[in-house]
Coordinates of C-alpha atoms in Angstrom, one line a residue:
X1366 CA -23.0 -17.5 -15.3
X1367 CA -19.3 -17.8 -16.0
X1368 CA -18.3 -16.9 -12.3
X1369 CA -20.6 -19.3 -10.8
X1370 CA -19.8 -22.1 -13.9
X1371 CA -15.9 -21.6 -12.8
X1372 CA -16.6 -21.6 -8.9
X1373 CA -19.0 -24.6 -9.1
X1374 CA -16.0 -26.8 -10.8
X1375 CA -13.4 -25.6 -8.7
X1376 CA -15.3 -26.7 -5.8
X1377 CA -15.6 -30.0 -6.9
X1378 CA -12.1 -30.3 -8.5
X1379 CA -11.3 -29.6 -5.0
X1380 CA -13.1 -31.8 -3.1
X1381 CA -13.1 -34.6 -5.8
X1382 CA -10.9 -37.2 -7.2
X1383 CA -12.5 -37.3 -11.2
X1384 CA -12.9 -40.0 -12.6
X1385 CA -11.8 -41.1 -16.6
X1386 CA -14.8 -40.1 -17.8
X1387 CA -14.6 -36.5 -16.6
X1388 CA -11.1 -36.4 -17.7
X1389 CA -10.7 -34.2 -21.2
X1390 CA -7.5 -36.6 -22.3
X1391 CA -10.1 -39.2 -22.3
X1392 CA -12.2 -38.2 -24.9
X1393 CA -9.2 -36.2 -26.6
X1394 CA -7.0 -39.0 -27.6
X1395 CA -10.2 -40.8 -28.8
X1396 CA -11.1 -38.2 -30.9
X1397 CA -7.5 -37.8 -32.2
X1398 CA -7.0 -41.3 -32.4
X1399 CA -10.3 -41.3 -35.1
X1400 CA -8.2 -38.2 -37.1
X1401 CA -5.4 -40.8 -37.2
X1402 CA -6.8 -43.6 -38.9
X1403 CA -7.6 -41.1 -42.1
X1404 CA -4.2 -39.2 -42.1
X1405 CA -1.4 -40.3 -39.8
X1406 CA -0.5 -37.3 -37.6
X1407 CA 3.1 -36.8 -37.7
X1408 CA 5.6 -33.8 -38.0
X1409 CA 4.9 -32.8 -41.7
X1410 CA 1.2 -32.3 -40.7
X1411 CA 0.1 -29.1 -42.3
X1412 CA -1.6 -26.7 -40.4
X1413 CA -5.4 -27.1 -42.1
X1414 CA -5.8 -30.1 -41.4
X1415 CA -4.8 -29.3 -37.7
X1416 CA -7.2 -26.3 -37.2
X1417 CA -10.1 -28.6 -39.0
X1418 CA -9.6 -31.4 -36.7
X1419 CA -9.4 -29.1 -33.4
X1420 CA -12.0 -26.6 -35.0
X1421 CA -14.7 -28.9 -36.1
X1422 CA -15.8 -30.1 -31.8
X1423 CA -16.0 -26.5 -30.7
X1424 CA -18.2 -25.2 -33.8
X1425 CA -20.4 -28.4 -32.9
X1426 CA -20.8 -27.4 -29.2
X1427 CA -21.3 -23.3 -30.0
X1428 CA -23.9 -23.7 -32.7
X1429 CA -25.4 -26.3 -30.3
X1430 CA -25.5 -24.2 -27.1
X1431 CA -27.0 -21.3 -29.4
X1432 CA -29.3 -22.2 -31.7
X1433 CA -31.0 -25.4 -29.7
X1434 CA -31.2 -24.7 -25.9
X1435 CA -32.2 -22.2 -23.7
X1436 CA -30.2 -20.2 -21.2
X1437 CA -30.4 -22.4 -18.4
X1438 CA -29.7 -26.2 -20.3
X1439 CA -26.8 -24.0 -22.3
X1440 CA -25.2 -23.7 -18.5
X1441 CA -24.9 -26.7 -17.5
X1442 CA -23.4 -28.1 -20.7
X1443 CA -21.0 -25.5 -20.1
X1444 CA -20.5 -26.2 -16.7
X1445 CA -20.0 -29.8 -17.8
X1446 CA -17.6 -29.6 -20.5
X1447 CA -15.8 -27.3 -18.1
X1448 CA -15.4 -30.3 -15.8
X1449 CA -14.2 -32.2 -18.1
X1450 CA -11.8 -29.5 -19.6
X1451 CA -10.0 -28.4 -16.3
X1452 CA -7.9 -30.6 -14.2
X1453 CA -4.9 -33.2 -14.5
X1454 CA -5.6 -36.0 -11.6
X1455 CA -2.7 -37.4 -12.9
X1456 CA -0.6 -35.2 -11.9
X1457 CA -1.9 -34.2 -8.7
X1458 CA -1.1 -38.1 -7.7
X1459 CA 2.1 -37.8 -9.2
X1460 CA 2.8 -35.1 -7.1
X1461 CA 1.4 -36.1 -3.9
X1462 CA 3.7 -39.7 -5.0
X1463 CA 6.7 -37.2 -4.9
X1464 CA 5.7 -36.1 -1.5
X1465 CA 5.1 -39.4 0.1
X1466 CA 8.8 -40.5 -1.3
X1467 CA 10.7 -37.5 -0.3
X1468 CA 9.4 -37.8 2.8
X1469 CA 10.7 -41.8 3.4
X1470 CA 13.9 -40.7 1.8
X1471 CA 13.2 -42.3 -1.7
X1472 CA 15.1 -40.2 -3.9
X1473 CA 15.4 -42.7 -6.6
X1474 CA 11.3 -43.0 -6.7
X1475 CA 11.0 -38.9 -6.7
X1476 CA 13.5 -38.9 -9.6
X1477 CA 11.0 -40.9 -11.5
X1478 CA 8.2 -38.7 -10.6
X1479 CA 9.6 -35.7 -11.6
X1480 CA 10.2 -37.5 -15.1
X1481 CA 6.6 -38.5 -15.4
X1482 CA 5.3 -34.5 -15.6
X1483 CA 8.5 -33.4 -17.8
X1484 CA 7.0 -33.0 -21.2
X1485 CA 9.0 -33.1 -24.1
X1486 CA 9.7 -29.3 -24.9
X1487 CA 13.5 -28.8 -24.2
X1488 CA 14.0 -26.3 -21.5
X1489 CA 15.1 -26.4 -18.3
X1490 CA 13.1 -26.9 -15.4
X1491 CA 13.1 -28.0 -11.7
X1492 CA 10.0 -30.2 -10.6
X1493 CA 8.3 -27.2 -8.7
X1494 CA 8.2 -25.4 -12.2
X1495 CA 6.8 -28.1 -14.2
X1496 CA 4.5 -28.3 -11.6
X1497 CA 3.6 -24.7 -12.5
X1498 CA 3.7 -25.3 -15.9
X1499 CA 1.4 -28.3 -15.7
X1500 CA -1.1 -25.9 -13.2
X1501 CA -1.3 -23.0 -16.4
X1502 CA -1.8 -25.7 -19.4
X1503 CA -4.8 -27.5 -17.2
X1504 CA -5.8 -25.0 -15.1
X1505 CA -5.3 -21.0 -15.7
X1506 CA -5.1 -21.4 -19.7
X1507 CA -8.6 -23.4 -19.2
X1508 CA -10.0 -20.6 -17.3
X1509 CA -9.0 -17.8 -19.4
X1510 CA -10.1 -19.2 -22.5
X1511 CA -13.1 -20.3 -21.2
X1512 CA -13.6 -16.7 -19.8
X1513 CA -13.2 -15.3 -23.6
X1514 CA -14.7 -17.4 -25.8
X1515 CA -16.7 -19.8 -23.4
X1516 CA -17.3 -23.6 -23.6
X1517 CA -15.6 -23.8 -27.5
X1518 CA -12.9 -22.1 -26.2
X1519 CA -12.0 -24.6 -23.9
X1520 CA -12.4 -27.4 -26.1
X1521 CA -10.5 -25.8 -28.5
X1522 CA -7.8 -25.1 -26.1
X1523 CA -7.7 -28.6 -24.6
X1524 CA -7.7 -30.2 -28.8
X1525 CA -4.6 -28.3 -29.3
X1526 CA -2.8 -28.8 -26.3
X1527 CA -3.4 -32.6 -26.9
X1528 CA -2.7 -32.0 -30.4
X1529 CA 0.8 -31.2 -29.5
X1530 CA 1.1 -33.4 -26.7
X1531 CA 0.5 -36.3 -29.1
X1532 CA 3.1 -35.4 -31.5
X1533 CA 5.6 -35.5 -28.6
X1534 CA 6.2 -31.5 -29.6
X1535 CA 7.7 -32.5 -32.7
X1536 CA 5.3 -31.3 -34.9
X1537 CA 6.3 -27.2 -35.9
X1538 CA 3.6 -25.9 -37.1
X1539 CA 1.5 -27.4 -34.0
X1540 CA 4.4 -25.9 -31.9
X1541 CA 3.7 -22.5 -33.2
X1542 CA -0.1 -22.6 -32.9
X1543 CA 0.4 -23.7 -29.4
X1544 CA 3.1 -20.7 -29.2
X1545 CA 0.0 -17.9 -30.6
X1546 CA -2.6 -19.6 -28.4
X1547 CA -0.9 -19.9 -25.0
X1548 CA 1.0 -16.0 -26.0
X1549 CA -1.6 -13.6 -24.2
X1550 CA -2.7 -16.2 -21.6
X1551 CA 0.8 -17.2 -20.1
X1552 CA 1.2 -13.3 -20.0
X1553 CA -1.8 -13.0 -17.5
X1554 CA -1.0 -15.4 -16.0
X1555 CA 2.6 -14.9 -15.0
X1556 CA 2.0 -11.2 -14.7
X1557 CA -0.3 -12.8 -11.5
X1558 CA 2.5 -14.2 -10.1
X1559 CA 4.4 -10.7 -9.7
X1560 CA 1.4 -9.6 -7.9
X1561 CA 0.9 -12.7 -5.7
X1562 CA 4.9 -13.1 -5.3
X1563 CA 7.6 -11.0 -5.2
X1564 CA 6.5 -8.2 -7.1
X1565 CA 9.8 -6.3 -7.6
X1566 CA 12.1 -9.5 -8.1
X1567 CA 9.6 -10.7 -10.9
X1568 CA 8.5 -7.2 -12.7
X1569 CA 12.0 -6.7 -14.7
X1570 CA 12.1 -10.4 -15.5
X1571 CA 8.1 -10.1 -16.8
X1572 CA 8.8 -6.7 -19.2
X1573 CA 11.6 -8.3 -20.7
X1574 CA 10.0 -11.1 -21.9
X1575 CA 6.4 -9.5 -22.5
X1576 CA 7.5 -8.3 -25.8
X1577 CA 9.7 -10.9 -26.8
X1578 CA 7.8 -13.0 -29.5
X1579 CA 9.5 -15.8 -30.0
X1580 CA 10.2 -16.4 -26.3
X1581 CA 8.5 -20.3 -25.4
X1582 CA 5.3 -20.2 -22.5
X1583 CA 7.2 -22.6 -20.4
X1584 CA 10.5 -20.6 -20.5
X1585 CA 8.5 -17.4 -19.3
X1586 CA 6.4 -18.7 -17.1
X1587 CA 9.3 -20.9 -15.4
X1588 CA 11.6 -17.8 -15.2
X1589 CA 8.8 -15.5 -13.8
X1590 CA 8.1 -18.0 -11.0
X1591 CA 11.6 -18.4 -10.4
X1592 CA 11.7 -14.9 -9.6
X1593 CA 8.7 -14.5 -7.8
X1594 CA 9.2 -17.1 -4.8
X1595 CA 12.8 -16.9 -3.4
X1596 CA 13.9 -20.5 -2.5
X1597 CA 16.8 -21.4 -0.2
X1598 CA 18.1 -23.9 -1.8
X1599 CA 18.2 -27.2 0.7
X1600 CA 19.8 -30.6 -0.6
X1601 CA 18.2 -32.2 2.6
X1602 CA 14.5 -30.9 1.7
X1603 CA 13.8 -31.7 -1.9
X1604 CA 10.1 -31.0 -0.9
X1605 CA 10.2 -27.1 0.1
X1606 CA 10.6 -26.2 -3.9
X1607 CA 7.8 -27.6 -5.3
X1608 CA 5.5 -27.1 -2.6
X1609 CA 7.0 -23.1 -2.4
X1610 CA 5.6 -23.1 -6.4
X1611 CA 2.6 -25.2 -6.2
X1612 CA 1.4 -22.9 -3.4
X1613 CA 2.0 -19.8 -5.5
X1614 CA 0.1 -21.2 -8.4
X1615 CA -2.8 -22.0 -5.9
X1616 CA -2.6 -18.2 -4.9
X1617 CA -2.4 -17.1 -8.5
X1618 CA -5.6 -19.2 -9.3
X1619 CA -7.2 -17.5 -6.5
X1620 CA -6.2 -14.1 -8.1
X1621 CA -7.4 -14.8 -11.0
X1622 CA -11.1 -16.1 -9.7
X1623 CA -10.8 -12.6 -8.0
X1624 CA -10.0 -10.3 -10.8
X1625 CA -13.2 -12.5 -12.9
X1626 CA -15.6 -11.5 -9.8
X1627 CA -14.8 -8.1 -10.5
X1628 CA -14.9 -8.2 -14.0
X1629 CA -18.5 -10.1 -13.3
X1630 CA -20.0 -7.3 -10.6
X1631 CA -18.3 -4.5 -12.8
X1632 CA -20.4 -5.4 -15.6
X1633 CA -17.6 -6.7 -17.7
X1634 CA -18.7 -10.3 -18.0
X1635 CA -21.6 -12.1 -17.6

């Protein structure tokens, strides 16, 4: 069921363009917004109330899928809320923007659309690798929580990641829940890009950071894709970067899909 769920919305993500409604930020910023008007969110928020308000939707959704549908109403819901949960139209326009500007020589306009996906976490990164970045958060992080703990898990995953989105990353304790939540699945997921990239360029960079703690998601995932697509560097083609990374987050997706098939026909998931 959790192969076909994840196939079934990949398909349509692919040949798609969602509307709000199937968007997660949609209903995520309402939600947060409601959490707002009885304690203002800001950067001394203490970390109960942050797990209640992300908690509290994906405790609803599991004890609904468990106790009051069958097997085959329970799959769709999931399959539903895992449309909603995966994705980022937003910044697959901003990216095909990019395109269209580089390609008419508008370096000014592709200077704002790399600002537009640059979140607020301070580390260095070209526009191909926040394109990365932006593929784990809404697509590979999705997947693999979805894998372990289902539906919840996804909800839970998206309420924290726009958790800290709202709180323009200034919140710490939101930071570090972010930093234990994303720890294992930014793991798997750049330890796909050695085997999708260049495996020996990448591996060294991958072990030294694997059991570095306090090491950020962003930093290791941009440094591991860094490493696993070697890129000319070309002033006259601002395009062949990003389209290099976005290309090997595509394949890495694809790897992934792969491995869970396994998983699925080994017996390992259902």
């Amino acid at each position: 069921m959790t192969l076909i769920s994840l196939l079934l919305v990949l398909f349509v993500e692919r040949v798609t363009t969602k509307s709000k409604y199937w968007q997660a930020d949609f209903y995520s910023i309402k939600y947060l917004a409601a959490w707002q008007k009885r304690e203002r969110l800001t950067s001394d928020t203490s970390l109960l109330f942050l797990l209640i308000a992300i908690v509290i939707p994906p405790v609803i959704i599991f004890c609904f899928m468990a106790f009051a549908v069958g097997q085959i109403i329970a799959f769709i819901i999931s399959t539903t809320i895992l449309m909603v949960c995966m994705g980022c139209p937003s910044v697959r326009a901003t990216y095909k923007c990019y395109l269209q500007a580089a390609n008419r020589g508008d370096m000014e306009a592709c200077s704002l659309y790399e600002d537009q996906i640059c979140e607020s976490e301070h580390i260095p990164a070209t526009f191909g690798q926040n394109l990365v970045w932006q593929n784990y958060r809404h697509y590979a992080a999705v997947i693999l929580f979805f894998v372990l703990l289902g539906a919840p898990g996804a909800v839970f995953y998206v309420l924290a990641r726009a958790m800290q989105s709202l709180m323009a990353f200034e919140n710490k304790t939101a930071n570090k829940l972010m930093h234990v939540l994303d720890w294992l699945p930014v793991r798997i997921t750049s330890l796909g890009f050695l085997l999708v990239g260049h495996f020996s360029r990448a591996l060294p960079i991958w072990l030294g950071h694997f059991l570095t703690p306090s090491i950020s998601a962003k930093k290791l995932l941009v440094d591991v894709s860094r490493a696993a697509e070697e890129i000319e560097p070309d002033e006259r083609n601002c395009t062949e970067e990003p389209c290099t990374l976005v290309k090997l987050a595509k394949r890495n997706i694809l790897f992934l899909m792969a491995v869970i098939a396994g998983l699925t026909l080994g017996g390992w998931l259902s």
